[in-house]
PDB file of C-alpha atoms in Angstrom:
ATOM      1  CA  MET A 981     126.781 211.553 230.786  1.00 50.00           C
ATOM      2  CA  SER A 982     130.192 212.142 228.868  1.00 47.00           C
ATOM      3  CA  ALA A 983     133.478 213.412 230.852  1.00 46.00           C
ATOM      4  CA  ASP A 984     136.772 214.834 229.550  1.00 48.00           C
ATOM      5  CA  VAL A 985     139.322 212.228 230.438  1.00 47.00           C
ATOM      6  CA  ALA A 986     142.910 211.986 229.198  1.00 57.00           C
ATOM      7  CA  GLU A 987     142.467 208.315 228.261  1.00 84.00           C
ATOM      8  CA  PRO A 988     139.322 207.505 225.978  1.00 96.00           C
ATOM      9  CA  VAL A 989     137.690 203.956 226.833  1.00 97.00           C
ATOM     10  CA  VAL A 990     137.526 202.948 223.250  1.00 97.00           C
ATOM     11  CA  LYS A 991     139.890 204.250 220.644  1.00 97.00           C
ATOM     12  CA  ALA A 992     139.890 202.851 216.993  1.00 97.00           C
ATOM     13  CA  GLU A 993     142.774 204.163 214.604  1.00 97.00           C
ATOM     14  CA  GLY A 994     141.833 203.059 210.789  1.00 97.00           C
ATOM     15  CA  VAL A 995     140.527 199.759 211.477  1.00 97.00           C
ATOM     16  CA  HIS A 996     139.964 197.468 208.600  1.00 97.00           C
ATOM     17  CA  LYS A 997     138.108 194.175 208.640  1.00 97.00           C
ATOM     18  CA  ARG A 998     137.460 191.731 205.613  1.00 96.00           C
ATOM     19  CA  PHE A 999     135.948 188.508 205.041  1.00 96.00           C
ATOM     20  CA  GLY A1000     137.737 186.927 201.998  1.00 95.00           C
ATOM     21  CA  ARG A1001     137.611 189.706 199.302  1.00 94.00           C
ATOM     22  CA  LEU A1002     134.510 191.656 201.129  1.00 95.00           C
ATOM     23  CA  GLU A1003     135.848 194.683 203.090  1.00 96.00           C
ATOM     24  CA  VAL A1004     133.358 195.244 205.636  1.00 97.00           C
ATOM     25  CA  LEU A1005     135.534 197.882 207.602  1.00 98.00           C
ATOM     26  CA  ARG A1006     137.409 200.284 205.575  1.00 98.00           C
ATOM     27  CA  GLY A1007     139.192 202.639 208.224  1.00 98.00           C
ATOM     28  CA  ILE A1008     137.186 203.353 211.339  1.00 98.00           C
ATOM     29  CA  ASP A1009     138.398 206.112 213.510  1.00 97.00           C
ATOM     30  CA  LEU A1010     136.687 207.118 216.662  1.00 96.00           C
ATOM     31  CA  GLN A1011     136.899 207.484 220.225  1.00 97.00           C
ATOM     32  CA  VAL A1012     134.722 206.775 223.525  1.00 98.00           C
ATOM     33  CA  THR A1013     135.224 208.641 226.645  1.00 97.00           C
ATOM     34  CA  GLN A1014     134.276 207.521 230.133  1.00 96.00           C
ATOM     35  CA  SER A1015     130.709 207.321 230.536  1.00 97.00           C
ATOM     36  CA  GLU A1016     129.816 208.045 227.117  1.00 98.00           C
ATOM     37  CA  VAL A1017     127.065 206.407 225.536  1.00 98.00           C
ATOM     38  CA  MET A1018     127.827 206.271 221.862  1.00 98.00           C
ATOM     39  CA  CYS A1019     124.961 204.994 219.506  1.00 98.00           C
ATOM     40  CA  VAL A1020     125.857 203.713 216.325  1.00 98.00           C
ATOM     41  CA  ILE A1021     123.365 203.498 213.424  1.00 98.00           C
ATOM     42  CA  GLY A1022     123.400 202.608 209.633  1.00 97.00           C
ATOM     43  CA  PRO A1023     121.993 200.195 207.020  1.00 96.00           C
ATOM     44  CA  SER A1024     122.510 196.291 207.433  1.00 94.00           C
ATOM     45  CA  GLY A1025     125.823 195.368 206.101  1.00 94.00           C
ATOM     46  CA  SER A1026     127.440 198.463 206.826  1.00 96.00           C
ATOM     47  CA  GLY A1027     129.999 196.927 209.135  1.00 97.00           C
ATOM     48  CA  LYS A1028     128.118 198.199 212.783  1.00 97.00           C
ATOM     49  CA  SER A1029     127.984 194.683 214.416  1.00 96.00           C
ATOM     50  CA  THR A1030     131.395 193.568 212.839  1.00 97.00           C
ATOM     51  CA  PHE A1031     132.869 196.519 214.265  1.00 97.00           C
ATOM     52  CA  LEU A1032     131.484 196.016 217.812  1.00 96.00           C
ATOM     53  CA  ARG A1033     132.907 192.286 217.694  1.00 96.00           C
ATOM     54  CA  CYS A1034     136.378 193.530 216.837  1.00 96.00           C
ATOM     55  CA  ILE A1035     136.196 195.570 219.985  1.00 96.00           C
ATOM     56  CA  ASN A1036     136.142 192.355 222.224  1.00 92.00           C
ATOM     57  CA  HIS A1037     138.353 190.670 219.408  1.00 92.00           C
ATOM     58  CA  LEU A1038     135.502 188.026 218.567  1.00 93.00           C
ATOM     59  CA  GLU A1039     136.672 189.345 215.134  1.00 94.00           C
ATOM     60  CA  LYS A1040     140.196 189.765 214.639  1.00 93.00           C
ATOM     61  CA  ILE A1041     141.252 192.859 212.400  1.00 94.00           C
ATOM     62  CA  ASP A1042     142.990 193.114 209.378  1.00 93.00           C
ATOM     63  CA  GLY A1043     144.637 196.551 209.609  1.00 92.00           C
ATOM     64  CA  GLY A1044     144.715 199.782 212.218  1.00 93.00           C
ATOM     65  CA  ARG A1045     144.766 199.805 215.879  1.00 93.00           C
ATOM     66  CA  LEU A1046     141.919 199.386 218.458  1.00 95.00           C
ATOM     67  CA  TRP A1047     142.487 200.121 222.183  1.00 95.00           C
ATOM     68  CA  VAL A1048     140.318 199.760 224.885  1.00 95.00           C
ATOM     69  CA  ASP A1049     141.182 201.169 228.453  1.00 92.00           C
ATOM     70  CA  GLY A1050     144.400 202.303 227.094  1.00 91.00           C
ATOM     71  CA  ARG A1051     145.599 198.307 225.845  1.00 91.00           C
ATOM     72  CA  LEU A1052     145.572 197.175 222.404  1.00 93.00           C
ATOM     73  CA  VAL A1053     142.747 194.854 221.763  1.00 93.00           C
ATOM     74  CA  GLY A1054     143.738 191.346 221.188  1.00 90.00           C
ATOM     75  CA  TYR A1055     147.605 192.233 220.481  1.00 90.00           C
ATOM     76  CA  GLN A1056     151.202 193.254 221.794  1.00 89.00           C
ATOM     77  CA  GLN A1057     153.132 195.741 220.102  1.00 87.00           C
ATOM     78  CA  ARG A1058     156.876 195.388 220.006  1.00 88.00           C
ATOM     79  CA  GLY A1059     158.261 198.000 218.042  1.00 86.00           C
ATOM     80  CA  GLU A1060     156.545 198.358 214.751  1.00 82.00           C
ATOM     81  CA  ARG A1061     155.232 194.717 215.085  1.00 85.00           C
ATOM     82  CA  LEU A1062     152.281 193.487 216.301  1.00 84.00           C
ATOM     83  CA  PHE A1063     152.108 189.659 218.028  1.00 88.00           C
ATOM     84  CA  GLU A1064     148.797 188.192 218.757  1.00 89.00           C
ATOM     85  CA  LEU A1065     148.081 187.631 222.458  1.00 90.00           C
ATOM     86  CA  ARG A1066     147.335 184.153 223.781  1.00 90.00           C
ATOM     87  CA  GLU A1067     143.553 182.933 224.010  1.00 89.00           C
ATOM     88  CA  SER A1068     143.936 183.209 227.697  1.00 88.00           C
ATOM     89  CA  GLU A1069     145.118 186.865 227.688  1.00 89.00           C
ATOM     90  CA  VAL A1070     142.437 187.979 224.945  1.00 89.00           C
ATOM     91  CA  ALA A1071     139.804 186.077 227.599  1.00 87.00           C
ATOM     92  CA  ALA A1072     141.475 188.259 230.386  1.00 86.00           C
ATOM     93  CA  GLN A1073     140.951 191.544 228.340  1.00 87.00           C
ATOM     94  CA  ARG A1074     137.077 190.401 227.570  1.00 88.00           C
ATOM     95  CA  ARG A1075     136.109 190.259 231.345  1.00 87.00           C
ATOM     96  CA  SER A1076     135.972 193.814 231.369  1.00 91.00           C
ATOM     97  CA  ILE A1077     133.820 194.203 228.285  1.00 95.00           C
ATOM     98  CA  GLY A1078     130.140 193.222 228.663  1.00 96.00           C
ATOM     99  CA  MET A1079     128.458 192.193 225.414  1.00 95.00           C
ATOM    100  CA  VAL A1080     124.574 191.963 224.878  1.00 96.00           C
ATOM    101  CA  PHE A1081     123.550 190.346 221.580  1.00 93.00           C
ATOM    102  CA  GLN A1082     120.234 190.458 219.528  1.00 91.00           C
ATOM    103  CA  ARG A1083     119.726 187.069 220.556  1.00 89.00           C
ATOM    104  CA  PHE A1084     119.952 186.431 224.042  1.00 89.00           C
ATOM    105  CA  ASN A1085     122.225 183.470 223.987  1.00 89.00           C
ATOM    106  CA  LEU A1086     120.882 182.164 227.728  1.00 96.00           C
ATOM    107  CA  PHE A1087     122.042 178.600 228.823  1.00 96.00           C
ATOM    108  CA  PRO A1088     118.290 177.230 228.355  1.00 96.00           C
ATOM    109  CA  HIS A1089     118.798 174.474 231.211  1.00 97.00           C
ATOM    110  CA  LYS A1090     119.930 177.302 233.587  1.00 97.00           C
ATOM    111  CA  THR A1091     117.657 179.417 235.691  1.00 98.00           C
ATOM    112  CA  ALA A1092     117.785 183.221 235.255  1.00 98.00           C
ATOM    113  CA  LEU A1093     120.125 183.228 238.435  1.00 98.00           C
ATOM    114  CA  GLU A1094     122.280 180.370 237.457  1.00 98.00           C
ATOM    115  CA  ASN A1095     122.814 182.318 233.961  1.00 97.00           C
ATOM    116  CA  VAL A1096     124.012 185.547 235.764  1.00 98.00           C
ATOM    117  CA  VAL A1097     126.215 183.583 238.481  1.00 97.00           C
ATOM    118  CA  GLU A1098     127.869 181.507 235.558  1.00 95.00           C
ATOM    119  CA  ALA A1099     130.819 183.191 234.515  1.00 93.00           C
ATOM    120  CA  PRO A1100     131.436 184.923 238.033  1.00 95.00           C
ATOM    121  CA  ILE A1101     131.902 181.549 239.421  1.00 95.00           C
ATOM    122  CA  VAL A1102     133.494 179.720 236.751  1.00 93.00           C
ATOM    123  CA  VAL A1103     135.769 182.389 235.388  1.00 89.00           C
ATOM    124  CA  ASP A1104     136.325 184.561 238.358  1.00 89.00           C
ATOM    125  CA  ARG A1105     136.314 181.758 240.709  1.00 93.00           C
ATOM    126  CA  GLU A1106     134.009 183.822 242.925  1.00 94.00           C
ATOM    127  CA  PRO A1107     132.569 182.113 245.904  1.00 96.00           C
ATOM    128  CA  ARG A1108     128.882 180.691 245.224  1.00 95.00           C
ATOM    129  CA  ALA A1109     127.310 182.348 248.224  1.00 96.00           C
ATOM    130  CA  LYS A1110     128.710 185.713 247.225  1.00 96.00           C
ATOM    131  CA  ALA A1111     127.838 185.339 243.431  1.00 96.00           C
ATOM    132  CA  ARG A1112     124.394 184.540 244.257  1.00 97.00           C
ATOM    133  CA  GLU A1113     124.079 187.465 246.271  1.00 97.00           C
ATOM    134  CA  ARG A1114     125.116 189.887 243.760  1.00 97.00           C
ATOM    135  CA  GLY A1115     123.552 188.056 240.775  1.00 97.00           C
ATOM    136  CA  THR A1116     120.260 188.349 242.940  1.00 98.00           C
ATOM    137  CA  GLU A1117     120.893 192.019 243.231  1.00 97.00           C
ATOM    138  CA  LEU A1118     121.643 192.253 239.620  1.00 98.00           C
ATOM    139  CA  LEU A1119     118.175 190.454 238.508  1.00 98.00           C
ATOM    140  CA  SER A1120     116.622 193.219 241.036  1.00 97.00           C
ATOM    141  CA  LYS A1121     118.316 195.742 238.788  1.00 95.00           C
ATOM    142  CA  VAL A1122     116.782 194.855 235.862  1.00 97.00           C
ATOM    143  CA  GLY A1123     113.508 194.430 237.134  1.00 96.00           C
ATOM    144  CA  LEU A1124     113.518 190.628 237.443  1.00 97.00           C
ATOM    145  CA  ALA A1125     113.557 190.086 241.551  1.00 96.00           C
ATOM    146  CA  ASP A1126     110.853 187.926 241.128  1.00 97.00           C
ATOM    147  CA  LYS A1127     112.063 185.778 238.222  1.00 97.00           C
ATOM    148  CA  ALA A1128     115.559 184.334 239.654  1.00 98.00           C
ATOM    149  CA  SER A1129     113.960 180.769 239.463  1.00 98.00           C
ATOM    150  CA  ALA A1130     112.374 180.814 236.041  1.00 98.00           C
ATOM    151  CA  TYR A1131     113.968 179.354 232.944  1.00 98.00           C
ATOM    152  CA  PRO A1132     114.375 181.085 229.848  1.00 97.00           C
ATOM    153  CA  SER A1133     111.733 179.036 228.288  1.00 97.00           C
ATOM    154  CA  GLN A1134     109.239 180.665 230.711  1.00 98.00           C
ATOM    155  CA  LEU A1135     110.596 184.327 230.026  1.00 97.00           C
ATOM    156  CA  SER A1136     109.538 186.619 227.603  1.00 96.00           C
ATOM    157  CA  GLY A1137     111.825 187.699 224.805  1.00 96.00           C
ATOM    158  CA  GLY A1138     112.251 191.336 226.869  1.00 96.00           C
ATOM    159  CA  GLN A1139     112.608 189.460 230.381  1.00 97.00           C
ATOM    160  CA  GLN A1140     115.447 187.204 228.571  1.00 97.00           C
ATOM    161  CA  GLN A1141     117.113 190.067 227.498  1.00 97.00           C
ATOM    162  CA  ARG A1142     117.299 191.807 230.588  1.00 97.00           C
ATOM    163  CA  VAL A1143     118.583 188.595 232.124  1.00 97.00           C
ATOM    164  CA  ALA A1144     121.429 188.527 229.571  1.00 97.00           C
ATOM    165  CA  ILE A1145     122.262 192.337 230.737  1.00 98.00           C
ATOM    166  CA  ALA A1146     122.457 191.254 234.096  1.00 98.00           C
ATOM    167  CA  ARG A1147     124.721 188.342 233.181  1.00 97.00           C
ATOM    168  CA  ALA A1148     127.038 190.866 231.158  1.00 96.00           C
ATOM    169  CA  LEU A1149     126.905 193.091 234.465  1.00 97.00           C
ATOM    170  CA  ALA A1150     127.951 190.002 236.749  1.00 96.00           C
ATOM    171  CA  MET A1151     131.570 190.407 235.556  1.00 94.00           C
ATOM    172  CA  ARG A1152     131.909 194.228 236.475  1.00 94.00           C
ATOM    173  CA  PRO A1153     132.741 195.548 233.002  1.00 95.00           C
ATOM    174  CA  LYS A1154     134.200 198.979 232.242  1.00 95.00           C
ATOM    175  CA  LEU A1155     132.460 198.915 228.879  1.00 97.00           C
ATOM    176  CA  MET A1156     128.971 197.423 227.573  1.00 98.00           C
ATOM    177  CA  LEU A1157     128.588 196.689 223.858  1.00 98.00           C
ATOM    178  CA  PHE A1158     125.030 196.328 222.735  1.00 98.00           C
ATOM    179  CA  ASP A1159     124.389 194.625 219.518  1.00 97.00           C
ATOM    180  CA  GLU A1160     120.763 195.864 218.361  1.00 96.00           C
ATOM    181  CA  PRO A1161     119.585 194.484 221.590  1.00 96.00           C
ATOM    182  CA  THR A1162     115.731 195.006 220.866  1.00 96.00           C
ATOM    183  CA  SER A1163     115.772 193.802 217.267  1.00 93.00           C
ATOM    184  CA  ALA A1164     114.440 190.452 218.100  1.00 91.00           C
ATOM    185  CA  LEU A1165     111.800 191.628 220.498  1.00 94.00           C
ATOM    186  CA  ASP A1166     108.120 192.029 219.910  1.00 92.00           C
ATOM    187  CA  PRO A1167     107.533 196.033 219.617  1.00 90.00           C
ATOM    188  CA  GLU A1168     105.648 196.117 223.080  1.00 90.00           C
ATOM    189  CA  LEU A1169     108.541 194.629 225.002  1.00 93.00           C
ATOM    190  CA  VAL A1170     111.333 197.023 223.632  1.00 95.00           C
ATOM    191  CA  GLY A1171     110.610 199.736 226.104  1.00 95.00           C
ATOM    192  CA  GLU A1172     111.380 197.619 228.979  1.00 95.00           C
ATOM    193  CA  VAL A1173     114.946 196.651 227.933  1.00 96.00           C
ATOM    194  CA  LEU A1174     115.524 200.167 226.793  1.00 97.00           C
ATOM    195  CA  ALA A1175     114.499 201.505 230.099  1.00 96.00           C
ATOM    196  CA  VAL A1176     117.302 199.251 231.803  1.00 97.00           C
ATOM    197  CA  MET A1177     119.791 200.778 229.304  1.00 97.00           C
ATOM    198  CA  ARG A1178     118.896 204.186 229.990  1.00 97.00           C
ATOM    199  CA  ARG A1179     119.288 203.521 233.934  1.00 97.00           C
ATOM    200  CA  LEU A1180     123.100 202.395 233.122  1.00 97.00           C
ATOM    201  CA  ALA A1181     123.487 205.294 231.120  1.00 97.00           C
ATOM    202  CA  GLU A1182     122.263 207.462 233.894  1.00 96.00           C
ATOM    203  CA  GLN A1183     124.755 205.580 236.423  1.00 96.00           C
ATOM    204  CA  GLY A1184     127.702 206.406 234.345  1.00 96.00           C
ATOM    205  CA  MET A1185     128.384 203.030 232.417  1.00 97.00           C
ATOM    206  CA  THR A1186     130.235 203.644 229.119  1.00 98.00           C
ATOM    207  CA  MET A1187     128.374 202.339 226.556  1.00 98.00           C
ATOM    208  CA  ILE A1188     128.246 201.480 222.656  1.00 98.00           C
ATOM    209  CA  VAL A1189     124.809 200.659 221.252  1.00 98.00           C
ATOM    210  CA  VAL A1190     124.302 199.526 217.730  1.00 97.00           C
ATOM    211  CA  THR A1191     120.489 200.545 217.409  1.00 96.00           C
ATOM    212  CA  HIS A1192     117.789 201.136 215.179  1.00 94.00           C
ATOM    213  CA  GLU A1193     115.864 203.112 218.166  1.00 95.00           C
ATOM    214  CA  MET A1194     116.158 206.388 217.267  1.00 95.00           C
ATOM    215  CA  GLY A1195     114.423 207.812 219.962  1.00 95.00           C
ATOM    216  CA  PHE A1196     116.808 206.201 222.560  1.00 96.00           C
ATOM    217  CA  ALA A1197     119.624 207.636 220.427  1.00 97.00           C
ATOM    218  CA  ARG A1198     118.322 211.024 220.470  1.00 96.00           C
ATOM    219  CA  GLU A1199     117.495 211.313 224.404  1.00 96.00           C
ATOM    220  CA  VAL A1200     120.169 209.055 226.079  1.00 97.00           C
ATOM    221  CA  GLY A1201     123.002 209.167 223.476  1.00 97.00           C
ATOM    222  CA  ASP A1202     125.952 211.467 223.968  1.00 98.00           C
ATOM    223  CA  SER A1203     127.305 210.841 220.612  1.00 98.00           C
ATOM    224  CA  LEU A1204     125.631 209.307 217.138  1.00 98.00           C
ATOM    225  CA  VAL A1205     127.750 207.683 214.475  1.00 98.00           C
ATOM    226  CA  PHE A1206     126.054 206.807 211.107  1.00 98.00           C
ATOM    227  CA  MET A1207     128.279 204.182 209.246  1.00 98.00           C
ATOM    228  CA  ASP A1208     127.487 203.231 205.978  1.00 97.00           C
ATOM    229  CA  GLU A1209     129.786 200.439 203.607  1.00 96.00           C
ATOM    230  CA  GLY A1210     132.226 200.160 206.189  1.00 97.00           C
ATOM    231  CA  LYS A1211     133.018 203.766 206.802  1.00 97.00           C
ATOM    232  CA  VAL A1212     131.942 206.243 209.537  1.00 98.00           C
ATOM    233  CA  VAL A1213     130.052 208.662 207.007  1.00 98.00           C
ATOM    234  CA  GLU A1214     128.997 211.161 210.018  1.00 97.00           C
ATOM    235  CA  ALA A1215     129.330 211.684 213.570  1.00 98.00           C
ATOM    236  CA  GLY A1216     128.058 214.267 216.323  1.00 97.00           C
ATOM    237  CA  ARG A1217     125.509 215.054 218.756  1.00 97.00           C
ATOM    238  CA  PRO A1218     122.385 212.958 218.251  1.00 97.00           C
ATOM    239  CA  ARG A1219     119.952 215.643 218.116  1.00 96.00           C
ATOM    240  CA  GLU A1220     122.168 217.633 215.753  1.00 97.00           C
ATOM    241  CA  VAL A1221     122.709 214.403 213.293  1.00 97.00           C
ATOM    242  CA  ILE A1222     119.103 213.545 213.505  1.00 96.00           C
ATOM    243  CA  SER A1223     117.631 217.195 212.991  1.00 95.00           C
ATOM    244  CA  ASP A1224     120.312 218.403 210.442  1.00 96.00           C
ATOM    245  CA  PRO A1225     122.347 215.583 208.805  1.00 97.00           C
ATOM    246  CA  GLN A1226     125.223 217.222 206.839  1.00 96.00           C
ATOM    247  CA  HIS A1227     125.508 214.045 204.301  1.00 96.00           C
ATOM    248  CA  GLU A1228     123.227 213.232 201.885  1.00 97.00           C
ATOM    249  CA  ARG A1229     123.414 209.352 202.668  1.00 96.00           C
ATOM    250  CA  THR A1230     122.689 210.309 206.156  1.00 97.00           C
ATOM    251  CA  ARG A1231     119.496 212.288 205.155  1.00 97.00           C
ATOM    252  CA  ALA A1232     118.663 209.522 202.745  1.00 96.00           C
ATOM    253  CA  PHE A1233     119.078 206.712 205.601  1.00 97.00           C
ATOM    254  CA  LEU A1234     117.252 208.765 208.322  1.00 96.00           C
ATOM    255  CA  SER A1235     114.209 209.889 205.882  1.00 94.00           C
ATOM    256  CA  ARG A1236     113.612 206.173 205.764  1.00 93.00           C
ATOM    257  CA  VAL A1237     113.735 205.221 209.339  1.00 90.00           C
ATOM    258  CA  LEU A1238     112.168 208.116 211.078  1.00 84.00           C
TER     259      LEU A1238
END
């Protein structure tokens, strides 16, 4: 899946983030290349989700630099100084970054298809007929062609999460972020969501996946990052990190989750 390219899709250098006195990210350095699937693991409170939210500027970083597709996220640099972008400019950056959350965040009063086409119609001013045609294709892609007219309350958790994935794909993102997308699902529904993510990986989508699904990380991931206390403790090929972790903290974590 990975490809060597001159410019990484995501590049983080010394990224710091704090909430009041609590320093959540303490100098994150990493790169994600085109078509790479990076899986991020670690205990609760290690900063994994916060880092994802920084990538699309849902959280502002307090130090370091963060680039997506060669552009600084949320800022413009002039000389040595950073200037925050206007909200409209940040929103334009976010269009190329799809994000899927733990909770599905679907509009409860809209059908599956209406949820998928909302952003292309409202944000990109895409003609309604064209948006619906593509939305129907995306629902088919995630195995929900027969659920276009169903409301979220009529769908299982796994089906709702697949609608959420289709909704993110509707904006034609260059990068997909998944924040523990299966953690809110009943165990028997996890596989159907992971299968959709596996197909996206096979089709070359660049992905960062915060997950506790070690089997997915081992089989689908190109790289595995273990975070703890706001730092990258260990990173490498998933099978190597999982089978032969080099750091005691990584070993202790994996011994509990495997």
